[in-house]
Tab-separated table of C-alpha atoms in Angstrom:
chain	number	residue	atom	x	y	z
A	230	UNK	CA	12.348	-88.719	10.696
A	231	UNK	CA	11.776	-92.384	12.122
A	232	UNK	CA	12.323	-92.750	15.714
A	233	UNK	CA	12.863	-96.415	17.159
A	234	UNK	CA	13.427	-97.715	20.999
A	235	UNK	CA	16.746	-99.214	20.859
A	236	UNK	CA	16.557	-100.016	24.952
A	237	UNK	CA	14.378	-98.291	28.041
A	238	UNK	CA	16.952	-95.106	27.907
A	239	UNK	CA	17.683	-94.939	24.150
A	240	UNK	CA	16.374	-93.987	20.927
A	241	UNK	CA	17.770	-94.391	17.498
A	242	UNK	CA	16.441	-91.217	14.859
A	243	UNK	CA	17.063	-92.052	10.872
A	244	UNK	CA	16.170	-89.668	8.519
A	245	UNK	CA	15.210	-89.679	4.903
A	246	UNK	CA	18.242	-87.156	3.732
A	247	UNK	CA	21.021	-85.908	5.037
A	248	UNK	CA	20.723	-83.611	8.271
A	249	UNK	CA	23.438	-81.991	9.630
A	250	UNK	CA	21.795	-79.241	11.158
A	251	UNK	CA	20.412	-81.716	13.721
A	252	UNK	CA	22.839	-81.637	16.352
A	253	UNK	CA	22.472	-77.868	16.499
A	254	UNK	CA	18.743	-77.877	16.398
A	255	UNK	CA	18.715	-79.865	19.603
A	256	UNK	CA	20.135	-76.884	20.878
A	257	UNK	CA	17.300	-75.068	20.591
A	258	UNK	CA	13.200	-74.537	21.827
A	259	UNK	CA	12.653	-76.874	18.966
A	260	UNK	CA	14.461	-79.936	20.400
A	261	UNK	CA	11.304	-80.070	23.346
A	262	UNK	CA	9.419	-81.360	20.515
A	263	UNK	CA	10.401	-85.292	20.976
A	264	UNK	CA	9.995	-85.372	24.565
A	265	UNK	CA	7.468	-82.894	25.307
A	266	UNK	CA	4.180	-84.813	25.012
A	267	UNK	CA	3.662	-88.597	27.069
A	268	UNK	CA	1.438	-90.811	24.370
A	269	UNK	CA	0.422	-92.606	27.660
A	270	UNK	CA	-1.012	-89.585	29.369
A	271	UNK	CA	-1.924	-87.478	26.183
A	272	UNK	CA	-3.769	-89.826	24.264
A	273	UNK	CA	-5.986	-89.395	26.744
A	274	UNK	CA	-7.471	-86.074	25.204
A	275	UNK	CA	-7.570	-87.285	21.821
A	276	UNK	CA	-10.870	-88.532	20.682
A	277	UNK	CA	-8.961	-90.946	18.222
A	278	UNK	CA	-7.848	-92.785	21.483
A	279	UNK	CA	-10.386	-91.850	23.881
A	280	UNK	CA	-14.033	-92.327	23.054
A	281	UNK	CA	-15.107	-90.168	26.257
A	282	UNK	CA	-12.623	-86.963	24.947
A	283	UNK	CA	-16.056	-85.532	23.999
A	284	UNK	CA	-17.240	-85.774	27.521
A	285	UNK	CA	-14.104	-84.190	29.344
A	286	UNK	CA	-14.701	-81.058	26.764
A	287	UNK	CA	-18.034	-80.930	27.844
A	288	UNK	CA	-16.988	-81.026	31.938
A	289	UNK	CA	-14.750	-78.126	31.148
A	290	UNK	CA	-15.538	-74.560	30.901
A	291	UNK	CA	-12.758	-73.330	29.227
A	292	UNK	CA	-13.202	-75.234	25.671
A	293	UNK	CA	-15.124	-76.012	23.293
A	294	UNK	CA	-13.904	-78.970	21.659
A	295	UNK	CA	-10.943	-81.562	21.677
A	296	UNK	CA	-8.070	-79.878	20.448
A	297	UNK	CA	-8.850	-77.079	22.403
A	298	UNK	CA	-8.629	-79.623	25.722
A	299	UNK	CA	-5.458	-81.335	24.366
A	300	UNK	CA	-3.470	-78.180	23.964
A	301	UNK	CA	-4.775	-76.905	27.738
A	302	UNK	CA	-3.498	-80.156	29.635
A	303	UNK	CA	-0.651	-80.755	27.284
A	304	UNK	CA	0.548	-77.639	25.627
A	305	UNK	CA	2.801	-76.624	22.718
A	306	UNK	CA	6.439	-75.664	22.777
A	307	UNK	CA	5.128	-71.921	22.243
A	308	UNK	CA	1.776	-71.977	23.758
A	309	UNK	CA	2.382	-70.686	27.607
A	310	UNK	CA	-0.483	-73.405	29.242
A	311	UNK	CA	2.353	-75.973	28.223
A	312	UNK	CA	3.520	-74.829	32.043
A	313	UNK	CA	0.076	-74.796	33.250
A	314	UNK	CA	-0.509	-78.748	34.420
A	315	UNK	CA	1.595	-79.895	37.211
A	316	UNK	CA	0.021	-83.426	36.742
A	317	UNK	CA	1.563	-83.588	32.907
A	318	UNK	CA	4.707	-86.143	32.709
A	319	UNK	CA	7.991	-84.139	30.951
A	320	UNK	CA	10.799	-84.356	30.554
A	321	UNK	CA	11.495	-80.697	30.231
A	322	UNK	CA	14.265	-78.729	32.157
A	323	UNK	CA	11.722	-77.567	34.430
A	324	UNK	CA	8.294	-78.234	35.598
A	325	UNK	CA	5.459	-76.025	37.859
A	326	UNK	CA	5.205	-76.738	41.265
A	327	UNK	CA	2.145	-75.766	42.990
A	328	UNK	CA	-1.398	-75.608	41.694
A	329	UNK	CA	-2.677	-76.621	38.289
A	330	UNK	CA	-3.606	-74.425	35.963
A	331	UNK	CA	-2.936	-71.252	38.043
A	332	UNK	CA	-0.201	-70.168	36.120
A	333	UNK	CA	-1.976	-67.126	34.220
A	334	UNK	CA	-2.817	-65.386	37.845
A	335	UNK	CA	-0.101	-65.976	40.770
A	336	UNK	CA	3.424	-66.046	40.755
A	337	UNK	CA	5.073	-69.358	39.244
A	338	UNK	CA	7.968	-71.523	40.894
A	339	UNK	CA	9.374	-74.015	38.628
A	340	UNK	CA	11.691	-76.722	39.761
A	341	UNK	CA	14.703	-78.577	37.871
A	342	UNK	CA	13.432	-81.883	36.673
A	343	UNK	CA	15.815	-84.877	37.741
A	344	UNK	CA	14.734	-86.591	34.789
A	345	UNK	CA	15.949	-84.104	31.589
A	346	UNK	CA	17.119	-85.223	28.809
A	347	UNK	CA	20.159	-83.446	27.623
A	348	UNK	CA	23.626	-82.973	29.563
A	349	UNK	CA	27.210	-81.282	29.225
A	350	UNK	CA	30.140	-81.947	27.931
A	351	UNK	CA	31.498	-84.005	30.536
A	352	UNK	CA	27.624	-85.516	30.903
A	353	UNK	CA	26.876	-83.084	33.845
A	354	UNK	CA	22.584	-83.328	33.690
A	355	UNK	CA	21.145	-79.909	33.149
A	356	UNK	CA	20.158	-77.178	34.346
A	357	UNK	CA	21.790	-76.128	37.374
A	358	UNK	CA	19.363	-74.148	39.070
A	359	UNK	CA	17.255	-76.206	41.578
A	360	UNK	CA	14.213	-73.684	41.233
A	361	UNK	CA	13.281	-70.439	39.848
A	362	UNK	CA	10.175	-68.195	40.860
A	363	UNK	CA	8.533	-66.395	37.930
A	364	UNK	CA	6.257	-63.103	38.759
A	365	UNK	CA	3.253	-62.732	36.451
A	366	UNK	CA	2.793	-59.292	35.220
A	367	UNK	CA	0.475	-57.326	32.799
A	368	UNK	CA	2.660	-56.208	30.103
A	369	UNK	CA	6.605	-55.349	28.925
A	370	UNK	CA	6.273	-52.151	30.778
A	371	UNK	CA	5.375	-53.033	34.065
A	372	UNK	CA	8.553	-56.152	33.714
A	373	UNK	CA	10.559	-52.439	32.818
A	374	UNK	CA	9.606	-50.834	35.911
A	375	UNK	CA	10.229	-54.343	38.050
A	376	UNK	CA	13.930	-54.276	36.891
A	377	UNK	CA	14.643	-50.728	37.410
A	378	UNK	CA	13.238	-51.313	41.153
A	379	UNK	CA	16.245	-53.669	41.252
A	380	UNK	CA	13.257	-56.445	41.809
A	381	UNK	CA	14.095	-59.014	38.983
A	382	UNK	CA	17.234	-61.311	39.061
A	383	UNK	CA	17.399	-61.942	35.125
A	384	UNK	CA	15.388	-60.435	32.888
A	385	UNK	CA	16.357	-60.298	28.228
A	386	UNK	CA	13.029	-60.562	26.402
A	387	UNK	CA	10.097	-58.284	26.011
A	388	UNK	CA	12.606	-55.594	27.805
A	389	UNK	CA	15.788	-55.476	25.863
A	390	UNK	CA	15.033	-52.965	22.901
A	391	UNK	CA	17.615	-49.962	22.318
A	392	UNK	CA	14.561	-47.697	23.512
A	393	UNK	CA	14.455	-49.002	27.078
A	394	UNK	CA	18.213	-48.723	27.252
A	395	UNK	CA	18.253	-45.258	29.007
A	396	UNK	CA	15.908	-46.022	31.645
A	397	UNK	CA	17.628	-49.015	33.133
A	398	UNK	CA	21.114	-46.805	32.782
A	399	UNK	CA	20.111	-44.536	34.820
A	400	UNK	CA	19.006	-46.421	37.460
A	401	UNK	CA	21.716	-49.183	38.112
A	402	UNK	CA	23.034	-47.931	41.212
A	403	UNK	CA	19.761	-47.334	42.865
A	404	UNK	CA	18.582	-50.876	41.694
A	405	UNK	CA	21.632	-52.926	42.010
A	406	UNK	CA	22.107	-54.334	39.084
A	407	UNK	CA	24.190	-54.510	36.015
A	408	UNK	CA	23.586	-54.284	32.047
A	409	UNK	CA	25.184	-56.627	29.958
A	410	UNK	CA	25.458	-56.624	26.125
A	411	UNK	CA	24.750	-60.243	24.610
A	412	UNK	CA	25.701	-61.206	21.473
A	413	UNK	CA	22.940	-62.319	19.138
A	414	UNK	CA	22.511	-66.609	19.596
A	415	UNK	CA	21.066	-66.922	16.088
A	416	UNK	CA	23.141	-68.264	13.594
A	417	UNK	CA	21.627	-65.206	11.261
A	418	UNK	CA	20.195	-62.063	12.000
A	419	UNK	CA	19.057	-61.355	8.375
A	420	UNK	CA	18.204	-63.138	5.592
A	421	UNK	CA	17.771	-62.629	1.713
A	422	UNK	CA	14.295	-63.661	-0.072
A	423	UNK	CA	14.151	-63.624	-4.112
A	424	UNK	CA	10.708	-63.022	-5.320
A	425	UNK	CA	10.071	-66.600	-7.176
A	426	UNK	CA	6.438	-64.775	-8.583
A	427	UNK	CA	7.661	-62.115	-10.479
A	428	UNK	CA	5.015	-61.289	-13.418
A	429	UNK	CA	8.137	-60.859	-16.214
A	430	UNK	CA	8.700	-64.361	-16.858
A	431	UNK	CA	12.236	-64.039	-17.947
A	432	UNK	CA	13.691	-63.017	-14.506
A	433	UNK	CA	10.925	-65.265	-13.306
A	434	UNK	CA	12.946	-68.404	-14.623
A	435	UNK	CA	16.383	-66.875	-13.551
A	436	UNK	CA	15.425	-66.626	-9.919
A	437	UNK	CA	13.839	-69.996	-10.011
A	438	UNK	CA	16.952	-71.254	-10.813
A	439	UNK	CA	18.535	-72.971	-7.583
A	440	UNK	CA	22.121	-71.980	-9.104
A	441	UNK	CA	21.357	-68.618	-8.964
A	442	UNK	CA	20.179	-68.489	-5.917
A	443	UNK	CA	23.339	-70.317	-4.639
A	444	UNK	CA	25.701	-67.693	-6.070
A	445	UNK	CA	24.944	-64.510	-4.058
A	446	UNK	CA	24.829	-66.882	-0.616
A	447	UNK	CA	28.656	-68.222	-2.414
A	448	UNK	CA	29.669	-64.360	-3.131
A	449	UNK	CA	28.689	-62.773	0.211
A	450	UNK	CA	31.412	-61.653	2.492
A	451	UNK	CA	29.982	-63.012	5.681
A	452	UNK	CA	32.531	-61.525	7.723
C-alpha cells in the first residue's frame, strides 16, 4: 500500500493488487494502524531521527533501549501502554484523560476525541459516548465478581465463557442487570488448514496445489 496527501483532510491509498477486503478491514482494531502513530511526535523516540533517543532511554527507568521507549510513549494497536500517554497526538476514538502513564494502577477515564477519523452512514462522527471510566482490576475473576455486584455497565471479554454463564444468571435481579447473547462479529469462527509438509510426497504435491485447495472452500455448505 502507497499512501499520498491529496489535501490537509485527505488521503489517497493505491495498492499493488486487488483488495476488496479493505473496506471491511477498516472496520476493525486493524484500521488504527494508519492513524495511530504522529511521525512529528514519534520520530522523536527513534534513534534514526533523533540522535539523543539514546539519552531519553537512559533518563528512564523503565527501559532499556529504544524500541522499548518508542512502544511506552507511543504504543501498539495491542500493546495496553498505547492508552498510557495523555501527551501522544491520535486520532483514536478515545484518548486518557488524567495523568500519564498511570494507567496500569488507578481507574482510567477516557474521553471521545473530536478529531476521529471514521463516521456513519449519514457522516454522523463517532463514537457517541462523551466519556467512559474504566476500573483496573487484577484478573477475569475479580471483573466476574464486579458484574455480579451489579458494579459494571458493559462488560464481553475476559468474562463471557459458557462456564461463567451460571453465576451471572443467578444473580441478575440482585445486580440489576441483563444477559444478552451476541452473535459472533467475525466473518469465520473456524477455519480449515491442509498440511503443505506432508513427508509422502504424492499428497504433498496434491495439497500444494492451489486448485485443490479451492475446491473444498467451493463444495462447503456454508449455510
Amino acid at each position: 500500500m502507497q499512501g499520498e496527501k491529496i489535501d490537509d483532510y485527505a488521503v489517497k491509498l493505491t495498492f499493488a493488487a486487488p483488495y476488496g477486503a479493505f473496506l471491511t478491514e477498516l472496520a476493525t482494531p486493524l484500521a488504527q494502524e494508519p492513524v495511530l502513530l504522529a511521525e512529528h511526535y514519534c520520530k522523536q523516540y527513534l534513534s534514526k531521527y533523533n540522535p539523543d533517543a539514546q539519552s531519553q532511554v537512559e533518563a528512564t527507568e523503565a527501559v532499556e533501549d529504544w524500541p522499548s521507549l518508542f512502544r511506552l510513549n507511543c504504543g501498539e494497536v495491542e500493546a495496553p501502554n498505547r492508552w498510557a500517554n495523555s501527551e501522544r497526538p491520535t486520532q483514536g476514538s478515545w484518548v486518557i484523560t488524567g495523568n500519564r502513564h498511570s494507567v496500569v494502577t488507578t481507574p482510567v477515564t477516557t474521553a471521545r476525541t473530536p478529531y476521529f477519523w471514521q463516521v456513519n452512514t449519514v457522516r454522523c462522527l463517532l463514537r457517541y459516548v462523551d466519556e467512559l471510566l474504566w476500573g483496573i482490576v487484577q484478573d477475569a475473576q475479580a471483573i466476574l465478581l464486579e458484574a455480579i455486584a451489579g458494579n459494571v455497565d458493559m462488560q464481553s471479554r475476559r468474562i463471557n465463557n459458557p462456564a461463567n454463564k451460571p453465576v451471572p444468571s443467578q444473580n441478575m435481579e440482585r445486580g440489576g442487570y441483563k444477559i444478552h447473547d451476541g452473535l459472533p462479529a467475525n466473518s469465520n469462527i473456524m477455519a480449515i488448514h491442509f498440511k503443505h509438509t506432508l513427508k509422502g510426497p504424492a499428497m504433498r504435491d496434491v495439497l500444494r496445489n492451489k486448485d485443490v485447495r479451492s475446491a473444498p472452500s467451493l463444495g462447503i455448505d456454508r449455510d
